[in-house]
């Protein structure tokens, strides 16, 4: 009986070892053009197909969007100015990109609709300065971090009145994904 | 003369706004959530929003912890084992269904990347290879792909890690 117990324990140990070694993580590093020195603030789309990040372009922190499936860097023409950029955030299919930019010495939050090409400015109530953004995966809500009386505060805003939802494919209303891969 | 008038006038920001095709959208505060977030005297930062979940770092008298708020029930979700008295969280990200939380914490001079599974209550440490110091993490909706900002040889890099 003791020998049987010992064998069962040995078997459990072997199975655990196989399980632990088989569920290791696979790491990929983003290839970088020679002039890009620094990559920061990664933000994945809900689908995992797109990655927004802040890259150093001639000393100016600039938002960049990559299609992880094709490996291509996608154009964001209207976001080539108003640096420094920070805190990018993407919706489920990468249709919407929220990011903080700088204009006339003032930090401002914007949302770029990659399907229509429109850029929306977010009028922030009061004299508050946005520090970080997070877009809900369906783009119906936006969470914003502010500095307020020496403390960090987070507020959630409903933006669904002006923004079409960006839902995973298969849902009733969804973004034509092929349009976003260009 | 006309050009100088326009350059000096207050119309300049509006004109430039029209030229770059930027329109404004209404930001409607969701008071039922914001009241919960502003109730305490604590400091909240690093928001990460899902459809139903908000993950954030909460600072109470200098001690930071990870918090997950269920926006549907407007309740703080109990996360046993995720916060330690000897560790300082730096970054947090939550999957679409709120089941998987990726986070970075500092403990005993080490900065670690970890993945917490709510249904199992387990924490798994993710190795970073080649070695580097993680700073910020982003999880995709399925919770199977991580993008991590890593400091390596004096520069910032981004690693993609499939779980």
Short mmCIF file of C-alpha atoms in Angstrom, two decimals:
data_model
loop_
_atom_site.label_atom_id
_atom_site.label_comp_id
_atom_site.label_asym_id
_atom_site.label_seq_id
_atom_site.Cartn_x
_atom_site.Cartn_y
_atom_site.Cartn_z
CA UNK A 1 0.00 0.00 0.00
CA UNK A 2 2.89 2.32 0.89
CA UNK A 3 4.62 1.53 -2.40
CA UNK A 4 1.36 2.30 -4.31
CA UNK A 5 1.02 5.66 -2.52
CA UNK A 6 4.65 6.48 -3.28
CA UNK A 7 4.13 5.65 -6.98
CA UNK A 8 0.97 7.80 -7.15
CA UNK A 9 2.84 10.74 -5.57
CA UNK A 10 5.68 10.27 -8.07
CA UNK A 11 3.15 10.22 -10.96
CA UNK A 12 1.46 13.42 -9.71
CA UNK A 13 4.89 15.08 -9.47
CA UNK A 14 5.75 14.08 -13.06
CA UNK A 15 2.38 15.29 -14.43
CA UNK A 16 2.79 18.64 -12.60
CA UNK A 17 6.31 19.02 -14.02
CA UNK A 18 5.07 18.38 -17.59
CA UNK A 19 2.19 20.85 -17.05
CA UNK A 20 4.44 23.56 -15.64
CA UNK A 21 7.02 23.28 -18.41
CA UNK A 22 4.38 23.20 -21.18
CA UNK A 23 2.63 26.42 -20.11
CA UNK A 24 5.66 28.69 -20.44
CA UNK A 25 5.22 32.15 -22.00
CA UNK A 26 6.49 33.05 -25.44
CA UNK A 27 8.17 36.44 -25.64
CA UNK A 28 8.38 38.50 -28.82
CA UNK A 29 10.18 41.81 -29.00
CA UNK A 30 9.02 44.55 -31.33
CA UNK A 31 11.48 45.17 -34.12
CA UNK A 32 12.48 48.80 -34.23
CA UNK A 33 13.65 51.07 -37.02
CA UNK A 34 17.16 52.44 -36.40
CA UNK A 35 15.95 55.94 -35.61
CA UNK A 36 13.44 54.85 -33.01
CA UNK A 37 15.29 54.94 -29.73
CA UNK A 38 12.57 54.45 -27.19
CA UNK A 39 9.20 52.68 -26.99
CA UNK A 40 6.87 53.36 -24.09
CA UNK A 41 3.26 53.15 -22.83
CA UNK A 42 2.05 50.09 -24.81
CA UNK A 43 -1.73 49.73 -25.20
CA UNK A 44 -3.30 46.70 -26.90
CA UNK A 45 -6.67 46.72 -28.64
CA UNK A 46 -9.26 44.37 -27.13
CA UNK A 47 -8.84 41.99 -30.09
CA UNK A 48 -5.06 41.94 -29.56
CA UNK A 49 -4.49 42.78 -33.24
CA UNK A 50 -3.32 46.38 -32.75
CA UNK A 51 -0.79 47.99 -30.47
CA UNK A 52 -0.53 51.72 -29.78
CA UNK A 53 2.65 52.98 -28.17
CA UNK A 54 4.68 56.13 -27.68
CA UNK A 55 7.91 56.26 -29.67
CA UNK A 56 10.69 58.79 -29.63
CA UNK A 57 10.68 60.59 -33.01
CA UNK A 58 13.51 63.12 -33.16
CA UNK A 59 13.19 63.69 -29.43
CA UNK A 60 9.41 64.12 -29.59
CA UNK A 61 7.23 61.48 -27.89
CA UNK A 62 4.77 60.52 -30.66
CA UNK A 63 1.97 57.98 -30.77
CA UNK A 64 2.43 55.08 -33.18
CA UNK A 65 0.00 52.33 -34.19
CA UNK A 66 1.08 48.84 -35.25
CA UNK A 67 -0.88 46.00 -36.78
CA UNK A 68 0.60 43.01 -34.94
CA UNK A 69 -0.74 40.53 -37.50
CA UNK A 70 0.95 42.15 -40.53
CA UNK A 71 3.78 43.81 -38.58
CA UNK A 72 3.03 47.12 -40.36
CA UNK A 73 3.11 50.57 -38.81
CA UNK A 74 -0.20 52.24 -39.68
CA UNK A 75 -0.46 55.92 -40.67
CA UNK A 76 -1.85 58.43 -38.17
CA UNK A 77 -1.47 61.59 -40.23
CA UNK A 78 -3.44 63.98 -38.05
CA UNK A 79 -1.40 62.85 -35.04
CA UNK A 80 2.00 63.80 -36.43
CA UNK A 81 1.99 67.07 -34.47
CA UNK A 82 0.97 68.47 -31.05
CA UNK A 83 3.62 66.48 -29.19
CA UNK A 84 4.38 65.29 -26.57
CA UNK A 85 1.79 62.54 -26.84
CA UNK A 86 1.02 60.25 -23.92
CA UNK A 87 -1.33 57.58 -22.55
CA UNK A 88 -2.68 55.99 -25.77
CA UNK A 89 -5.70 53.69 -25.49
CA UNK A 90 -7.52 51.60 -28.14
CA UNK A 91 -11.04 50.26 -28.59
CA UNK A 92 -11.76 46.57 -29.39
CA UNK A 93 -10.96 46.55 -33.16
CA UNK A 94 -8.58 49.51 -32.96
CA UNK A 95 -11.14 51.79 -34.62
CA UNK A 96 -10.76 54.48 -31.94
CA UNK A 97 -7.48 55.74 -30.51
CA UNK A 98 -7.63 57.99 -27.44
CA UNK A 99 -4.45 59.91 -26.61
CA UNK A 100 -3.29 62.98 -24.68
CA UNK A 101 -1.65 65.67 -26.83
CA UNK A 102 -0.41 69.20 -26.25
CA UNK A 103 -1.88 72.31 -27.91
CA UNK A 104 -1.17 75.96 -27.05
CA UNK A 105 0.68 74.92 -23.84
CA UNK A 106 -2.34 72.94 -22.71
CA UNK A 107 -2.70 69.18 -22.38
CA UNK A 108 -5.80 67.92 -24.15
CA UNK A 109 -7.46 64.54 -24.67
CA UNK A 110 -8.50 63.55 -28.16
CA UNK A 111 -10.09 60.53 -29.86
CA UNK A 112 -9.19 59.60 -33.43
CA UNK A 113 -11.77 57.59 -35.41
CA UNK A 114 -9.66 55.59 -37.87
CA UNK A 115 -12.70 54.52 -39.87
CA UNK A 116 -13.94 58.02 -40.74
CA UNK A 117 -10.64 59.88 -40.24
CA UNK A 118 -12.31 62.32 -37.83
CA UNK A 119 -10.58 63.61 -34.72
CA UNK A 120 -12.63 64.52 -31.67
CA UNK A 121 -11.45 66.90 -28.99
CA UNK A 122 -12.66 66.10 -25.47
CA UNK A 123 -13.64 69.25 -23.57
CA UNK A 124 -12.55 68.56 -19.99
CA UNK A 125 -14.74 70.20 -17.33
CA UNK A 126 -12.97 72.78 -15.16
CA UNK A 127 -9.30 73.64 -15.38
CA UNK A 128 -8.21 70.06 -14.87
CA UNK A 129 -5.29 68.53 -16.69
CA UNK A 130 -5.62 64.98 -18.03
CA UNK A 131 -2.85 62.63 -16.87
CA UNK A 132 -3.99 59.22 -18.13
CA UNK A 133 -6.82 57.88 -20.31
CA UNK A 134 -8.48 54.52 -20.71
CA UNK A 135 -11.08 53.86 -23.39
CA UNK A 136 -13.68 51.13 -22.77
CA UNK A 137 -13.27 48.30 -25.30
CA UNK A 138 -16.58 49.20 -26.98
CA UNK A 139 -15.66 52.94 -26.83
CA UNK A 140 -18.86 53.81 -24.94
CA UNK A 141 -16.99 55.16 -21.91
CA UNK A 142 -13.73 56.86 -21.11
CA UNK A 143 -11.87 56.85 -17.78
CA UNK A 144 -9.66 59.86 -17.11
CA UNK A 145 -7.08 60.45 -14.39
CA UNK A 146 -6.66 64.03 -13.15
CA UNK A 147 -4.61 65.81 -10.58
CA UNK A 148 -7.01 67.35 -8.03
CA UNK A 149 -5.99 69.15 -4.78
CA UNK A 150 -2.72 67.25 -4.58
CA UNK A 151 -4.35 63.88 -5.21
CA UNK A 152 -4.96 61.67 -8.21
CA UNK A 153 -8.62 61.28 -9.12
CA UNK A 154 -10.33 59.10 -11.72
CA UNK A 155 -13.63 59.97 -13.39
CA UNK A 156 -15.64 57.97 -15.93
CA UNK A 157 -17.45 59.69 -18.82
CA UNK A 158 -20.16 58.48 -21.17
CA UNK A 159 -19.18 59.25 -24.77
CA UNK A 160 -21.67 56.94 -26.50
CA UNK A 161 -23.83 59.87 -27.70
CA UNK A 162 -21.18 60.94 -30.24
CA UNK A 163 -19.28 57.69 -30.82
CA UNK A 164 -20.48 54.56 -32.62
CA UNK A 165 -19.72 51.38 -30.68
CA UNK A 166 -16.69 49.30 -31.68
CA UNK A 167 -17.77 45.76 -30.85
CA UNK A 168 -16.08 42.40 -31.40
CA UNK A 169 -17.01 40.81 -34.75
CA UNK A 170 -20.14 38.70 -34.53
CA UNK A 171 -21.97 41.24 -32.37
CA UNK A 172 -25.02 43.02 -33.81
CA UNK A 173 -23.18 46.27 -34.63
CA UNK A 174 -19.51 45.92 -35.38
CA UNK A 175 -16.77 47.81 -37.15
CA UNK A 176 -15.82 46.67 -40.69
CA UNK A 177 -12.41 45.38 -39.57
CA UNK A 178 -10.93 45.16 -43.08
CA UNK A 179 -11.22 48.96 -43.35
CA UNK A 180 -8.95 49.35 -40.33
CA UNK A 181 -6.09 47.21 -41.67
CA UNK A 182 -5.19 49.69 -44.40
CA UNK B 1 -3.00 93.96 -42.27
CA UNK B 2 -5.92 91.50 -42.41
CA UNK B 3 -3.52 88.62 -41.73
CA UNK B 4 -2.09 90.42 -38.67
CA UNK B 5 -5.63 91.00 -37.36
CA UNK B 6 -6.45 87.31 -37.60
CA UNK B 7 -3.16 86.24 -36.02
CA UNK B 8 -3.75 88.55 -33.04
CA UNK B 9 -7.42 87.78 -32.66
CA UNK B 10 -9.03 85.23 -30.36
CA UNK B 11 -10.47 83.58 -33.43
CA UNK B 12 -7.14 81.90 -34.20
CA UNK B 13 -7.68 78.75 -32.08
CA UNK B 14 -11.20 78.33 -33.54
CA UNK B 15 -10.01 78.85 -37.12
CA UNK B 16 -7.14 76.40 -36.67
CA UNK B 17 -9.55 73.91 -35.09
CA UNK B 18 -11.78 74.13 -38.16
CA UNK B 19 -8.81 73.79 -40.51
CA UNK B 20 -7.56 70.55 -38.94
CA UNK B 21 -11.08 69.10 -38.94
CA UNK B 22 -11.29 68.55 -35.20
CA UNK B 23 -14.73 68.44 -33.63
CA UNK B 24 -15.76 68.37 -30.00
CA UNK B 25 -17.72 65.59 -28.36
CA UNK B 26 -19.73 65.74 -25.21
CA UNK B 27 -18.13 64.25 -22.12
CA UNK B 28 -21.03 63.22 -19.90
CA UNK B 29 -19.86 62.36 -16.37
CA UNK B 30 -21.35 59.10 -15.11
CA UNK B 31 -22.21 60.25 -11.60
CA UNK B 32 -23.27 56.83 -10.29
CA UNK B 33 -19.66 55.64 -10.85
CA UNK B 34 -17.87 58.90 -10.11
CA UNK B 35 -19.62 59.22 -6.74
CA UNK B 36 -18.17 55.85 -5.71
CA UNK B 37 -14.72 56.85 -6.97
CA UNK B 38 -14.78 60.20 -5.15
CA UNK B 39 -16.34 58.98 -1.89
CA UNK B 40 -13.08 58.02 -0.24
CA UNK B 41 -10.24 60.36 0.64
CA UNK B 42 -7.90 58.10 -1.30
CA UNK B 43 -5.86 58.85 -4.39
CA UNK B 44 -6.66 56.85 -7.54
CA UNK B 45 -4.42 56.49 -10.59
CA UNK B 46 -3.59 54.30 -13.61
CA UNK B 47 -7.21 53.61 -14.72
CA UNK B 48 -7.78 50.56 -16.93
CA UNK B 49 -11.33 50.29 -18.19
CA UNK B 50 -13.20 47.27 -19.52
CA UNK B 51 -16.86 47.34 -20.52
CA UNK B 52 -17.83 46.34 -17.00
CA UNK B 53 -14.61 46.63 -14.98
CA UNK B 54 -12.32 49.38 -13.78
CA UNK B 55 -8.90 48.38 -12.47
CA UNK B 56 -6.85 51.09 -10.76
CA UNK B 57 -4.13 51.74 -8.19
CA UNK B 58 -5.47 53.18 -4.95
CA UNK B 59 -3.25 55.06 -2.51
CA UNK B 60 -4.25 55.21 1.13
CA UNK B 61 -1.81 57.09 3.41
CA UNK B 62 1.14 56.30 1.18
CA UNK B 63 0.29 52.61 0.77
CA UNK B 64 -0.83 51.55 -2.68
CA UNK B 65 -3.04 48.62 -3.63
CA UNK B 66 -4.74 47.20 -6.74
CA UNK B 67 -8.50 47.56 -6.84
CA UNK B 68 -11.06 46.17 -9.29
CA UNK B 69 -14.49 47.80 -9.42
CA UNK B 70 -17.49 46.04 -10.96
CA UNK B 71 -19.21 48.93 -12.72
CA UNK B 72 -22.46 46.99 -13.11
CA UNK B 73 -22.96 46.28 -9.42
CA UNK B 74 -20.89 49.34 -8.38
CA UNK B 75 -18.93 47.22 -5.92
CA UNK B 76 -15.26 46.66 -5.21
CA UNK B 77 -14.31 43.09 -6.13
CA UNK B 78 -12.48 41.04 -3.48
CA UNK B 79 -9.06 40.00 -4.84
CA UNK B 80 -7.55 37.64 -2.26
CA UNK B 81 -3.76 37.47 -2.35
CA UNK B 82 -3.14 40.17 -4.96
CA UNK B 83 -2.08 42.95 -2.56
CA UNK B 84 0.83 42.42 -0.15
CA UNK B 85 1.96 44.68 2.65
CA UNK B 86 5.60 44.37 1.49
CA UNK B 87 4.90 45.17 -2.19
CA UNK B 88 4.14 48.32 -4.18
CA UNK B 89 2.04 47.94 -7.39
CA UNK B 90 3.17 50.05 -10.35
CA UNK B 91 0.85 49.18 -13.26
CA UNK B 92 -2.34 47.14 -13.76
CA UNK B 93 -4.46 45.89 -16.67
CA UNK B 94 -7.62 43.75 -16.76
CA UNK B 95 -9.04 41.37 -19.40
CA UNK B 96 -12.49 42.00 -20.95
CA UNK B 97 -14.28 39.51 -18.70
CA UNK B 98 -12.49 40.77 -15.58
CA UNK B 99 -11.08 37.30 -14.84
CA UNK B 100 -7.41 37.97 -15.60
CA UNK B 101 -5.40 40.84 -14.10
CA UNK B 102 -1.84 41.55 -15.23
CA UNK B 103 0.20 43.75 -12.91
CA UNK B 104 3.68 44.94 -12.08
CA UNK B 105 4.87 45.28 -8.51
CA UNK B 106 8.03 46.20 -6.65
CA UNK B 107 9.05 43.92 -3.79
CA UNK B 108 12.39 43.63 -1.99
CA UNK B 109 14.31 45.59 -4.66
CA UNK B 110 12.79 43.41 -7.40
CA UNK B 111 10.27 44.52 -10.01
CA UNK B 112 8.04 41.65 -11.07
CA UNK B 113 5.46 41.06 -13.81
CA UNK B 114 2.58 38.88 -12.58
CA UNK B 115 -0.72 37.47 -13.80
CA UNK B 116 -3.61 36.94 -11.38
CA UNK B 117 -6.51 34.61 -12.21
CA UNK B 118 -9.60 35.49 -10.23
CA UNK B 119 -11.46 32.19 -10.66
CA UNK B 120 -8.47 30.20 -9.35
CA UNK B 121 -7.08 32.86 -7.00
CA UNK B 122 -3.58 32.12 -8.35
CA UNK B 123 -0.67 34.45 -9.12
CA UNK B 124 1.88 33.49 -11.77
CA UNK B 125 5.19 35.29 -12.21
CA UNK B 126 6.13 35.97 -15.86
CA UNK B 127 9.83 35.87 -16.68
CA UNK B 128 11.18 38.67 -18.86
CA UNK B 129 13.82 37.48 -21.32
CA UNK B 130 16.33 38.94 -22.03
CA UNK B 131 16.29 40.36 -18.52
CA UNK B 132 14.78 43.79 -18.02
CA UNK B 133 12.78 45.84 -15.55
CA UNK B 134 9.03 46.01 -16.36
CA UNK B 135 7.34 49.40 -15.98
CA UNK B 136 3.91 49.29 -17.63
CA UNK B 137 1.61 46.49 -18.79
CA UNK B 138 -1.36 46.16 -21.17
CA UNK B 139 -3.52 43.05 -21.55
CA UNK B 140 -5.71 42.27 -24.58
CA UNK B 141 -9.42 41.47 -24.17
CA UNK B 142 -8.92 37.68 -24.05
CA UNK B 143 -6.18 37.95 -21.43
CA UNK B 144 -3.82 35.86 -23.59
CA UNK B 145 -1.53 38.61 -24.91
CA UNK B 146 0.54 41.04 -22.86
CA UNK B 147 2.41 44.13 -24.04
CA UNK B 148 5.01 45.19 -21.49
CA UNK B 149 7.20 48.30 -21.35
CA UNK B 150 10.63 47.11 -20.22
CA UNK B 151 13.78 49.00 -19.28
CA UNK B 152 16.73 47.20 -20.82
CA UNK B 153 20.32 48.44 -21.19
CA UNK B 154 19.28 52.02 -20.49
CA UNK B 155 16.43 52.26 -23.00
CA UNK B 156 12.71 51.59 -23.06
CA UNK B 157 11.51 48.62 -25.06
CA UNK B 158 8.16 46.88 -25.57
CA UNK B 159 7.88 43.08 -25.29
CA UNK B 160 4.87 41.08 -26.44
CA UNK B 161 4.22 38.02 -24.32
CA UNK B 162 1.73 35.28 -25.26
CA UNK B 163 0.43 33.51 -22.18
#
